[in-house]
Amino acid sequence: MDQQPPTAFDLELLGSWADSHTHRVQLALKLKGLPFEYQEEDPLRPSPAVLLHNPVYGSLPVLLHRGRAVLHSVVILQYLDETWPRGRLLLPSDPCDRAAARFWSHFADDKLAPSVAAVFSSCPGDGRKAAVEQVHQNLKLLEREMGGGGAFEGRRFFGGDEIGLLDVVLGCGSYWLAVFEEAMEVKLVDPEAFPRFHAWLRDFEEQREVRETIPPIDKLLEYANAVRQMMLGGTADDNVAVN
Amino acid sequence: MPQTASLHLTNRLHIHIVLESESERERERGARMAEAVVLLDVWVSPFGQRCRIALAEKGVAYEYKEEDLANKSPLLLQANPVHKKIPVLIHDGKPVCESLVIVQYIDEVWSDGAPILPADPYARAQARFWGDFVDKKIYDCGIRLWKLKGEAHQEAKKEFIEILKVLEAELGDRKYFGGDAFGYVDIALVPFFAWFYTYETCGGFSVEAEAPKLVAWGKRCMERESVSQTLYDPLKVYEFVCSLKKKYGIE
């Protein structure tokens, strides 16, 4: 187990500035105080380096630690914890809490994110209404878990008093909710319907490391609109998933 | 009966009762320990089988509860309200959902048993990556093999063979995906070994021809009791899929 603090040359992150999975790793590295080199990549046109290190998916982010690739943001976050266990930990220590963090991370990626993306690619009318309803259903499940009897009852963050793995996973991506609310003129996070989620998100976004990591909302909005134009322009690429 | 004989009989009875009480208490204790771990599952589920194999590898006693997916129990609905799916592990009343989350949980709680994930962080990251690959690829593509027809079926076949080849390349000449030790990726994938017959029959190809090392690996895994006691006969799995096809009106 490598417990030496890395030099900037040990860790290299290949990512994309608007990619929430990249933000997860950047935020995690910042929270853990780990220096790293950053290489901006085009998610639609993977460079030879990306294809070399991620031949199966060709996707971002890719973390290189002394030249060896670690893939998938949630896997990377756990790798960081396990390689530098003396520093700030992202995963809780209790196995039940760890299982909950992993389960809800999958929920974020397999259910919540696709439902939010579906709003983005929906057409006005019944389709958009149904897509918005699906996001609400998913937020309802999360809201319940943050309430009485839920796994995260009474916590400031999912990780407890401090941001943990699930905060990073859910938080980096939740800004798309605000972006799409503006771009699509829909209400996704109603503070009355989802008071706990709304409060958590506001708290998360005010953390210094988060403010230093997430790009400005207007830049993300510009990017989202450009992507949407491209999609509506008939050159829709299935891989254009605004994640 | 003479006095001494009845006394002797009484003593033997007493000892017998004491001995029986002891073993009864031990049985009760064993049952209580098993009740502390409950697995909600369906016999043929490869996801449930991952959990059964992991529990067997660690020597953990548990109570198995067969679920009827057409009539889900209140316990299942309460334990997994988000997805309402099996498997669910309930440990001392607390539910853990999703098979690979459960397998990692088992590894962390019963840490004195043989490790499922390796110790090295980089090897663990690779194991998690490949476990996720198996999760995302095999089952969904496999369903398309027996559900779809025509061009969609051909596409599914092409994709499935590609998945097999990727796994074959990853395994290489190693004994297990974990190297010398049976581990996380092996547990994630091996339940599907019993489905290979179904996939190749419905798909119109031979797994052995496309991925011979993978087949050899599956046979090696079957030499482990945890696996051989958990997996069903491939013909039984095929029978099950045929009954599903009938149910959905698929020829």
Short mmCIF file of C-alpha atoms in Angstrom, two decimals:
data_model
loop_
_atom_site.label_atom_id
_atom_site.label_comp_id
_atom_site.label_asym_id
_atom_site.label_seq_id
_atom_site.Cartn_x
_atom_site.Cartn_y
_atom_site.Cartn_z
CA MET A 1 0.00 0.00 0.00
CA ASP A 2 1.49 3.32 -1.08
CA GLN A 3 1.40 5.68 1.85
CA GLN A 4 3.91 8.15 0.50
CA PRO A 5 2.31 11.39 -0.56
CA PRO A 6 2.42 11.52 -4.35
CA THR A 7 4.41 14.04 -6.28
CA ALA A 8 2.57 15.85 -9.03
CA PHE A 9 4.12 13.42 -11.52
CA ASP A 10 2.64 10.36 -9.88
CA LEU A 11 -0.99 11.20 -10.56
CA GLU A 12 -2.39 12.26 -13.92
CA LEU A 13 -6.08 12.73 -14.61
CA LEU A 14 -7.43 12.55 -18.14
CA GLY A 15 -10.83 14.22 -18.11
CA SER A 16 -13.23 16.68 -19.60
CA TRP A 17 -14.11 20.07 -18.10
CA ALA A 18 -17.91 19.58 -18.37
CA ASP A 19 -17.93 15.92 -17.32
CA SER A 20 -19.39 15.28 -13.87
CA HIS A 21 -17.45 12.03 -13.49
CA THR A 22 -14.23 13.98 -14.03
CA HIS A 23 -15.39 16.50 -11.42
CA ARG A 24 -15.89 13.66 -8.93
CA VAL A 25 -12.24 12.68 -9.22
CA GLN A 26 -10.97 16.29 -9.20
CA LEU A 27 -13.01 17.01 -6.07
CA ALA A 28 -11.86 13.81 -4.38
CA LEU A 29 -8.19 14.59 -5.11
CA LYS A 30 -8.70 18.11 -3.75
CA LEU A 31 -10.45 16.85 -0.59
CA LYS A 32 -7.62 14.39 0.00
CA GLY A 33 -4.94 16.99 -0.73
CA LEU A 34 -3.37 14.89 -3.49
CA PRO A 35 -1.51 16.83 -6.19
CA PHE A 36 -2.08 15.78 -9.79
CA GLU A 37 -1.54 16.75 -13.42
CA TYR A 38 -4.63 17.34 -15.48
CA GLN A 39 -5.02 16.61 -19.17
CA GLU A 40 -8.12 17.96 -20.94
CA GLU A 41 -9.64 15.44 -23.33
CA ASP A 42 -12.48 15.56 -25.85
CA PRO A 43 -15.06 12.99 -24.70
CA LEU A 44 -16.36 12.60 -28.26
CA ARG A 45 -12.94 12.04 -29.78
CA PRO A 46 -10.87 9.90 -27.38
CA SER A 47 -7.15 10.49 -27.77
CA PRO A 48 -4.67 7.63 -28.29
CA ALA A 49 -3.83 7.93 -24.59
CA VAL A 50 -7.44 7.36 -23.55
CA LEU A 51 -7.84 4.45 -25.96
CA LEU A 52 -4.60 2.93 -24.72
CA HIS A 53 -5.54 3.12 -21.05
CA ASN A 54 -9.26 2.41 -21.45
CA PRO A 55 -9.52 0.07 -24.45
CA VAL A 56 -12.83 -1.43 -23.32
CA TYR A 57 -14.86 1.81 -23.14
CA GLY A 58 -12.62 4.63 -24.41
CA SER A 59 -14.32 6.84 -21.84
CA LEU A 60 -13.33 9.45 -19.28
CA PRO A 61 -12.12 9.95 -16.63
CA VAL A 62 -8.89 7.96 -16.57
CA LEU A 63 -6.64 8.25 -13.55
CA LEU A 64 -3.04 7.30 -14.15
CA HIS A 65 -1.03 6.48 -11.04
CA ARG A 66 2.60 6.00 -11.99
CA GLY A 67 1.39 5.16 -15.48
CA ARG A 68 -1.17 2.54 -14.42
CA ALA A 69 -4.77 3.27 -15.29
CA VAL A 70 -7.65 3.26 -12.82
CA LEU A 71 -11.05 3.59 -14.46
CA HIS A 72 -14.66 4.49 -13.47
CA SER A 73 -15.05 7.40 -11.08
CA VAL A 74 -16.53 5.38 -8.18
CA VAL A 75 -13.74 2.80 -8.53
CA ILE A 76 -11.17 5.62 -8.63
CA LEU A 77 -12.55 7.20 -5.45
CA GLN A 78 -12.24 3.90 -3.58
CA TYR A 79 -8.74 3.42 -5.01
CA LEU A 80 -7.70 6.79 -3.62
CA ASP A 81 -9.03 5.84 -0.18
CA GLU A 82 -7.25 2.50 -0.19
CA THR A 83 -3.93 3.79 -1.56
CA TRP A 84 -3.75 6.76 0.84
CA PRO A 85 -5.62 5.43 3.88
CA ARG A 86 -3.92 7.79 6.36
CA GLY A 87 -5.47 10.91 4.87
CA ARG A 88 -9.09 12.01 4.71
CA LEU A 89 -11.31 9.05 3.84
CA LEU A 90 -14.25 9.25 1.47
CA LEU A 91 -15.90 5.95 2.36
CA PRO A 92 -17.25 5.43 5.89
CA SER A 93 -15.71 2.69 8.02
CA ASP A 94 -18.88 0.77 8.89
CA PRO A 95 -19.63 -2.00 6.33
CA CYS A 96 -23.36 -1.20 6.34
CA ASP A 97 -22.69 2.48 5.62
CA ARG A 98 -20.20 1.51 2.92
CA ALA A 99 -22.80 -0.74 1.29
CA ALA A 100 -25.32 2.12 1.38
CA ALA A 101 -22.78 4.51 -0.22
CA ARG A 102 -22.10 2.00 -3.00
CA PHE A 103 -25.78 1.17 -3.54
CA TRP A 104 -26.81 4.82 -3.83
CA SER A 105 -23.81 5.59 -6.06
CA HIS A 106 -25.16 2.98 -8.47
CA PHE A 107 -28.59 4.57 -8.14
CA ALA A 108 -27.08 7.94 -9.04
CA ASP A 109 -25.45 6.52 -12.17
CA ASP A 110 -28.02 3.93 -13.27
CA LYS A 111 -31.29 5.70 -12.42
CA LEU A 112 -30.98 9.35 -11.48
CA ALA A 113 -28.47 10.52 -14.10
CA PRO A 114 -30.23 8.84 -17.06
CA SER A 115 -33.57 10.27 -15.93
CA VAL A 116 -32.05 13.77 -15.78
CA ALA A 117 -30.44 13.26 -19.21
CA ALA A 118 -33.84 12.16 -20.56
CA VAL A 119 -35.31 15.52 -19.54
CA PHE A 120 -32.54 17.17 -21.51
CA SER A 121 -33.27 15.24 -24.68
CA SER A 122 -37.06 15.38 -24.33
CA CYS A 123 -39.41 17.32 -26.56
CA PRO A 124 -41.86 19.79 -25.06
CA GLY A 125 -45.23 18.31 -24.17
CA ASP A 126 -46.13 14.91 -22.76
CA GLY A 127 -42.64 13.50 -23.30
CA ARG A 128 -41.01 16.22 -21.19
CA LYS A 129 -43.71 15.96 -18.55
CA ALA A 130 -43.11 12.21 -18.23
CA ALA A 131 -39.33 12.71 -18.11
CA VAL A 132 -39.66 15.32 -15.35
CA GLU A 133 -41.98 13.02 -13.41
CA GLN A 134 -39.37 10.25 -13.58
CA VAL A 135 -36.74 12.59 -12.08
CA HIS A 136 -39.18 13.44 -9.31
CA GLN A 137 -39.79 9.74 -8.60
CA ASN A 138 -36.05 9.20 -8.25
CA LEU A 139 -35.55 12.26 -6.04
CA LYS A 140 -38.45 11.07 -3.89
CA LEU A 141 -36.61 7.80 -3.19
CA LEU A 142 -33.50 9.71 -2.18
CA GLU A 143 -35.47 12.23 -0.10
CA ARG A 144 -37.09 9.36 1.80
CA GLU A 145 -33.71 7.83 2.59
CA MET A 146 -32.61 11.15 4.07
CA GLY A 147 -35.64 11.25 6.36
CA GLY A 148 -37.00 9.37 9.33
CA GLY A 149 -35.96 5.71 9.32
CA GLY A 150 -33.72 6.19 6.29
CA ALA A 151 -30.06 5.26 6.06
CA PHE A 152 -29.00 8.95 6.07
CA GLU A 153 -31.45 10.27 8.62
CA GLY A 154 -30.34 13.38 10.46
CA ARG A 155 -27.05 13.78 8.61
CA ARG A 156 -25.71 17.03 7.26
CA PHE A 157 -23.99 15.18 4.43
CA PHE A 158 -24.33 11.58 3.24
CA GLY A 159 -20.85 11.06 4.64
CA GLY A 160 -21.84 12.50 8.04
CA ASP A 161 -20.41 15.81 9.23
CA GLU A 162 -18.09 15.96 6.24
CA ILE A 163 -18.48 15.27 2.55
CA GLY A 164 -17.97 11.60 1.67
CA LEU A 165 -18.04 9.39 -1.41
CA LEU A 166 -21.78 9.57 -1.96
CA ASP A 167 -21.81 13.37 -1.58
CA VAL A 168 -19.12 13.59 -4.26
CA VAL A 169 -20.95 11.16 -6.56
CA LEU A 170 -24.38 12.78 -6.19
CA GLY A 171 -23.13 16.31 -5.87
CA CYS A 172 -21.01 16.27 -9.01
CA GLY A 173 -23.85 15.97 -11.45
CA SER A 174 -26.61 17.55 -9.41
CA TYR A 175 -25.66 20.94 -10.86
CA TRP A 176 -27.15 19.69 -14.13
CA LEU A 177 -30.50 19.85 -12.35
CA ALA A 178 -30.14 23.64 -12.08
CA VAL A 179 -28.77 23.90 -15.63
CA PHE A 180 -31.65 21.93 -17.13
CA GLU A 181 -34.22 23.75 -15.02
CA GLU A 182 -33.06 26.92 -16.74
CA ALA A 183 -32.49 25.46 -20.22
CA MET A 184 -35.71 23.47 -20.40
CA GLU A 185 -37.85 25.69 -18.21
CA VAL A 186 -38.85 22.86 -15.89
CA LYS A 187 -38.90 22.51 -12.10
CA LEU A 188 -36.75 19.59 -11.02
CA VAL A 189 -35.75 20.31 -7.40
CA ASP A 190 -38.73 21.95 -5.75
CA PRO A 191 -37.55 22.91 -2.22
CA GLU A 192 -41.03 22.15 -0.92
CA ALA A 193 -41.22 18.70 -2.44
CA PHE A 194 -37.59 17.82 -1.69
CA PRO A 195 -36.58 19.92 1.33
CA ARG A 196 -33.78 17.63 2.55
CA PHE A 197 -32.23 17.08 -0.89
CA HIS A 198 -32.47 20.81 -1.62
CA ALA A 199 -30.82 21.72 1.69
CA TRP A 200 -28.06 19.12 1.23
CA LEU A 201 -27.32 20.32 -2.32
CA ARG A 202 -27.08 23.95 -1.22
CA ASP A 203 -24.75 22.96 1.65
CA PHE A 204 -22.62 20.81 -0.68
CA GLU A 205 -22.26 23.57 -3.26
CA GLU A 206 -21.08 26.03 -0.62
CA GLN A 207 -18.08 23.91 0.35
CA ARG A 208 -14.83 25.58 -0.70
CA GLU A 209 -13.42 22.54 -2.52
CA VAL A 210 -16.69 22.12 -4.43
CA ARG A 211 -16.76 25.78 -5.48
CA GLU A 212 -13.18 25.38 -6.71
CA THR A 213 -14.03 22.29 -8.74
CA ILE A 214 -17.42 22.77 -10.40
CA PRO A 215 -17.37 25.06 -13.45
CA PRO A 216 -19.61 28.17 -13.41
CA ILE A 217 -23.25 27.37 -14.11
CA ASP A 218 -23.39 29.80 -17.05
CA LYS A 219 -20.54 27.92 -18.76
CA LEU A 220 -22.34 24.63 -18.21
CA LEU A 221 -25.55 26.17 -19.55
CA GLU A 222 -23.71 27.38 -22.65
CA TYR A 223 -22.28 23.88 -23.14
CA ALA A 224 -25.66 22.22 -22.62
CA ASN A 225 -27.33 24.53 -25.13
CA ALA A 226 -24.58 23.87 -27.69
CA VAL A 227 -25.01 20.13 -27.24
CA ARG A 228 -28.77 20.45 -27.55
CA GLN A 229 -28.39 22.46 -30.77
CA MET A 230 -26.19 19.73 -32.14
CA MET A 231 -28.72 17.06 -31.16
CA LEU A 232 -31.65 18.93 -32.68
CA GLY A 233 -29.58 19.68 -35.75
CA GLY A 234 -29.99 16.05 -36.79
CA THR A 235 -26.41 15.07 -36.06
CA ALA A 236 -27.39 13.47 -32.82
CA ASP A 237 -24.69 11.18 -31.51
CA ASP A 238 -25.85 8.53 -29.06
CA ASN A 239 -22.70 9.04 -27.08
CA VAL A 240 -23.52 12.64 -26.35
CA ALA A 241 -24.62 11.90 -22.86
CA VAL A 242 -24.43 14.98 -20.76
CA ASN A 243 -23.40 13.23 -17.62
CA MET B 1 -38.66 -53.23 37.93
CA PRO B 2 -35.93 -53.75 40.55
CA GLN B 3 -34.86 -50.57 42.31
CA THR B 4 -31.29 -50.49 40.98
CA ALA B 5 -32.44 -51.03 37.41
CA SER B 6 -34.94 -48.20 37.55
CA LEU B 7 -32.36 -45.95 39.18
CA HIS B 8 -29.89 -46.83 36.44
CA LEU B 9 -32.54 -46.19 33.86
CA THR B 10 -33.41 -42.87 35.44
CA ASN B 11 -29.73 -41.84 35.48
CA ARG B 12 -29.32 -42.76 31.84
CA LEU B 13 -32.48 -40.89 31.02
CA HIS B 14 -31.20 -37.88 32.93
CA ILE B 15 -27.86 -37.98 31.12
CA HIS B 16 -29.66 -38.48 27.83
CA ILE B 17 -31.88 -35.50 28.54
CA VAL B 18 -28.86 -33.38 29.51
CA LEU B 19 -27.00 -34.42 26.35
CA GLU B 20 -30.06 -33.81 24.23
CA SER B 21 -30.53 -30.38 25.80
CA GLU B 22 -26.88 -29.53 25.04
CA SER B 23 -27.14 -30.44 21.38
CA GLU B 24 -30.55 -28.82 21.26
CA ARG B 25 -29.03 -25.60 22.58
CA GLU B 26 -26.25 -25.84 20.03
CA ARG B 27 -28.77 -26.37 17.27
CA GLU B 28 -30.73 -23.41 18.55
CA ARG B 29 -27.57 -21.29 18.69
CA GLY B 30 -26.69 -22.31 15.13
CA ALA B 31 -30.23 -21.53 14.02
CA ARG B 32 -30.09 -18.12 15.72
CA MET B 33 -26.79 -17.34 14.02
CA ALA B 34 -28.25 -18.39 10.68
CA GLU B 35 -31.35 -16.29 11.33
CA ALA B 36 -29.06 -13.28 11.82
CA VAL B 37 -28.17 -13.65 8.14
CA VAL B 38 -31.05 -14.00 5.70
CA LEU B 39 -30.81 -14.08 1.91
CA LEU B 40 -33.88 -13.20 -0.15
CA ASP B 41 -33.29 -14.83 -3.50
CA VAL B 42 -34.63 -16.79 -6.46
CA TRP B 43 -33.11 -20.19 -7.20
CA VAL B 44 -32.01 -19.55 -10.77
CA SER B 45 -30.77 -15.98 -10.30
CA PRO B 46 -27.07 -15.63 -11.18
CA PHE B 47 -27.03 -12.47 -9.05
CA GLY B 48 -28.35 -14.35 -6.03
CA GLN B 49 -25.85 -17.10 -6.70
CA ARG B 50 -22.99 -14.63 -6.39
CA CYS B 51 -24.10 -14.01 -2.79
CA ARG B 52 -24.56 -17.73 -2.06
CA ILE B 53 -21.08 -18.48 -3.36
CA ALA B 54 -19.55 -15.64 -1.32
CA LEU B 55 -21.31 -16.80 1.86
CA ALA B 56 -20.18 -20.38 1.23
CA GLU B 57 -16.59 -19.29 0.60
CA LYS B 58 -16.63 -17.55 3.99
CA GLY B 59 -18.44 -20.42 5.72
CA VAL B 60 -21.27 -18.18 6.88
CA ALA B 61 -24.51 -19.86 7.98
CA TYR B 62 -27.62 -18.17 6.69
CA GLU B 63 -31.31 -18.65 6.10
CA TYR B 64 -32.30 -18.84 2.47
CA LYS B 65 -35.72 -17.47 1.53
CA GLU B 66 -37.05 -18.23 -1.94
CA GLU B 67 -39.04 -15.33 -3.38
CA ASP B 68 -41.88 -15.55 -5.86
CA LEU B 69 -41.23 -12.59 -8.17
CA ALA B 70 -44.84 -12.61 -9.32
CA ASN B 71 -45.90 -12.23 -5.71
CA LYS B 72 -43.11 -10.41 -3.84
CA SER B 73 -43.11 -10.80 -0.08
CA PRO B 74 -43.73 -7.82 2.22
CA LEU B 75 -40.23 -8.48 3.58
CA LEU B 76 -38.64 -8.02 0.15
CA LEU B 77 -40.65 -4.87 -0.58
CA GLN B 78 -39.64 -3.44 2.77
CA ALA B 79 -35.98 -4.49 2.46
CA ASN B 80 -35.50 -3.17 -1.09
CA PRO B 81 -38.09 -0.43 -1.62
CA VAL B 82 -35.98 1.27 -4.32
CA HIS B 83 -35.74 -1.59 -6.80
CA LYS B 84 -37.90 -4.34 -5.26
CA LYS B 85 -35.38 -6.86 -6.56
CA ILE B 86 -33.49 -9.86 -5.26
CA PRO B 87 -30.97 -10.63 -3.99
CA VAL B 88 -31.18 -8.86 -0.65
CA LEU B 89 -28.99 -9.82 2.29
CA ILE B 90 -30.50 -9.02 5.66
CA HIS B 91 -27.89 -9.02 8.41
CA ASP B 92 -29.09 -8.48 11.98
CA GLY B 93 -32.20 -6.87 10.53
CA LYS B 94 -30.37 -4.46 8.22
CA PRO B 95 -30.80 -4.97 4.46
CA VAL B 96 -27.98 -4.84 1.91
CA CYS B 97 -29.06 -4.72 -1.74
CA GLU B 98 -27.40 -5.45 -5.11
CA SER B 99 -25.31 -8.55 -5.57
CA LEU B 100 -21.84 -7.03 -5.93
CA VAL B 101 -22.50 -4.59 -3.08
CA ILE B 102 -23.54 -7.64 -1.01
CA VAL B 103 -20.40 -9.57 -2.01
CA GLN B 104 -18.18 -6.67 -0.90
CA TYR B 105 -20.19 -6.38 2.32
CA ILE B 106 -19.69 -10.11 3.01
CA ASP B 107 -15.96 -9.69 2.37
CA GLU B 108 -15.73 -6.76 4.80
CA VAL B 109 -17.86 -8.21 7.61
CA TRP B 110 -16.43 -11.75 7.58
CA SER B 111 -12.90 -10.53 7.07
CA ASP B 112 -11.29 -13.50 8.82
CA GLY B 113 -12.39 -15.84 6.02
CA ALA B 114 -10.54 -16.16 2.70
CA PRO B 115 -10.46 -12.69 1.09
CA ILE B 116 -12.71 -12.13 -1.89
CA LEU B 117 -11.14 -8.85 -3.00
CA PRO B 118 -7.32 -8.84 -3.15
CA ALA B 119 -5.29 -6.77 -0.70
CA ASP B 120 -3.51 -4.55 -3.23
CA PRO B 121 -5.46 -1.35 -4.07
CA TYR B 122 -4.64 -1.48 -7.77
CA ALA B 123 -5.73 -5.13 -8.03
CA ARG B 124 -8.91 -4.19 -6.14
CA ALA B 125 -9.60 -1.39 -8.63
CA GLN B 126 -9.14 -3.80 -11.52
CA ALA B 127 -11.43 -6.36 -9.85
CA ARG B 128 -14.14 -3.74 -9.32
CA PHE B 129 -13.81 -2.60 -12.94
CA TRP B 130 -14.25 -6.14 -14.27
CA GLY B 131 -17.05 -6.96 -11.84
CA ASP B 132 -18.85 -3.90 -13.17
CA PHE B 133 -18.15 -5.02 -16.75
CA VAL B 134 -19.76 -8.41 -16.10
CA ASP B 135 -22.69 -6.65 -14.40
CA LYS B 136 -23.30 -4.29 -17.30
CA LYS B 137 -22.77 -6.67 -20.19
CA ILE B 138 -23.60 -10.35 -19.80
CA TYR B 139 -27.14 -10.57 -18.46
CA ASP B 140 -28.72 -7.85 -20.61
CA CYS B 141 -27.03 -9.01 -23.82
CA GLY B 142 -27.90 -12.60 -22.92
CA ILE B 143 -31.59 -11.77 -22.63
CA ARG B 144 -31.52 -10.31 -26.13
CA LEU B 145 -30.15 -13.63 -27.39
CA TRP B 146 -33.26 -15.52 -26.41
CA LYS B 147 -35.85 -12.76 -26.66
CA LEU B 148 -35.09 -11.18 -30.02
CA LYS B 149 -35.20 -12.34 -33.62
CA GLY B 150 -33.79 -11.34 -36.98
CA GLU B 151 -31.29 -8.52 -37.23
CA ALA B 152 -31.59 -7.59 -33.54
CA HIS B 153 -30.73 -11.17 -32.67
CA GLN B 154 -27.69 -11.14 -34.97
CA GLU B 155 -26.53 -7.93 -33.35
CA ALA B 156 -26.92 -9.42 -29.88
CA LYS B 157 -24.98 -12.52 -30.98
CA LYS B 158 -22.12 -10.40 -32.33
CA GLU B 159 -22.06 -8.35 -29.14
CA PHE B 160 -22.16 -11.38 -26.87
CA ILE B 161 -19.28 -13.08 -28.66
CA GLU B 162 -17.30 -9.84 -28.36
CA ILE B 163 -18.02 -9.79 -24.59
CA LEU B 164 -16.76 -13.39 -24.30
CA LYS B 165 -13.59 -12.52 -26.19
CA VAL B 166 -12.89 -9.51 -23.99
CA LEU B 167 -13.25 -11.68 -20.88
CA GLU B 168 -11.13 -14.42 -22.45
CA ALA B 169 -8.37 -11.89 -23.13
CA GLU B 170 -8.57 -10.54 -19.59
CA LEU B 171 -8.37 -14.02 -18.08
CA GLY B 172 -5.43 -15.02 -20.26
CA ASP B 173 -3.59 -18.03 -18.93
CA ARG B 174 -4.41 -17.35 -15.29
CA LYS B 175 -6.09 -19.94 -13.13
CA TYR B 176 -8.74 -17.46 -12.00
CA PHE B 177 -9.50 -13.82 -12.79
CA GLY B 178 -8.06 -13.14 -9.36
CA GLY B 179 -4.82 -14.91 -10.30
CA ASP B 180 -4.04 -17.93 -8.15
CA ALA B 181 -6.86 -17.13 -5.76
CA PHE B 182 -10.57 -17.46 -6.56
CA GLY B 183 -12.05 -14.02 -5.98
CA TYR B 184 -14.38 -11.16 -6.76
CA VAL B 185 -14.48 -11.28 -10.57
CA ASP B 186 -14.72 -15.08 -10.53
CA ILE B 187 -17.70 -14.83 -8.18
CA ALA B 188 -19.28 -12.12 -10.36
CA LEU B 189 -18.98 -14.20 -13.53
CA VAL B 190 -19.17 -17.88 -12.61
CA PRO B 191 -22.97 -18.10 -12.10
CA PHE B 192 -23.26 -17.29 -15.82
CA PHE B 193 -21.19 -20.41 -16.59
CA ALA B 194 -24.39 -22.41 -16.08
CA TRP B 195 -26.06 -20.10 -18.64
CA PHE B 196 -23.47 -20.66 -21.41
CA TYR B 197 -25.45 -23.61 -22.77
CA THR B 198 -28.58 -21.47 -22.96
CA TYR B 199 -26.75 -18.57 -24.59
CA GLU B 200 -25.03 -20.68 -27.22
CA THR B 201 -28.17 -22.66 -28.01
CA CYS B 202 -30.34 -19.55 -28.33
CA GLY B 203 -27.53 -17.60 -29.96
CA GLY B 204 -26.40 -20.17 -32.48
CA PHE B 205 -22.72 -20.28 -31.59
CA SER B 206 -20.36 -22.29 -29.41
CA VAL B 207 -18.88 -20.68 -26.28
CA GLU B 208 -16.08 -23.24 -26.31
CA ALA B 209 -15.15 -22.33 -29.87
CA GLU B 210 -15.17 -18.60 -29.15
CA ALA B 211 -13.67 -18.63 -25.65
CA PRO B 212 -12.03 -21.98 -24.75
CA LYS B 213 -10.05 -20.55 -21.82
CA LEU B 214 -13.24 -19.21 -20.30
CA VAL B 215 -14.86 -22.65 -20.48
CA ALA B 216 -11.78 -24.24 -18.89
CA TRP B 217 -11.91 -21.58 -16.17
CA GLY B 218 -15.60 -22.35 -15.53
CA LYS B 219 -14.81 -26.05 -15.12
CA ARG B 220 -12.00 -25.19 -12.68
CA CYS B 221 -14.42 -23.06 -10.64
CA MET B 222 -16.90 -25.95 -10.57
CA GLU B 223 -14.26 -27.96 -8.68
CA ARG B 224 -14.90 -25.63 -5.76
CA GLU B 225 -17.71 -26.78 -3.50
CA SER B 226 -19.08 -23.25 -3.08
CA VAL B 227 -19.65 -23.15 -6.84
CA SER B 228 -20.72 -26.74 -7.57
CA GLN B 229 -23.21 -26.66 -4.68
CA THR B 230 -24.70 -23.39 -5.93
CA LEU B 231 -24.91 -23.60 -9.72
CA TYR B 232 -27.71 -25.56 -11.33
CA ASP B 233 -27.35 -27.98 -14.25
CA PRO B 234 -27.15 -25.97 -17.50
CA LEU B 235 -30.04 -28.04 -18.88
CA LYS B 236 -32.21 -26.97 -15.97
CA VAL B 237 -31.35 -23.32 -16.67
CA TYR B 238 -32.19 -23.86 -20.35
CA GLU B 239 -35.50 -25.46 -19.36
CA PHE B 240 -36.22 -22.40 -17.21
CA VAL B 241 -35.49 -19.99 -20.10
CA CYS B 242 -37.67 -22.10 -22.42
CA SER B 243 -40.54 -21.79 -19.97
CA LEU B 244 -39.98 -18.01 -19.88
CA LYS B 245 -40.02 -17.88 -23.67
CA LYS B 246 -43.31 -19.78 -23.67
CA LYS B 247 -44.70 -17.39 -21.08
CA TYR B 248 -43.76 -14.37 -23.24
CA GLY B 249 -45.00 -16.07 -26.40
CA ILE B 250 -41.54 -16.24 -27.99
CA GLU B 251 -40.88 -19.08 -30.42
#
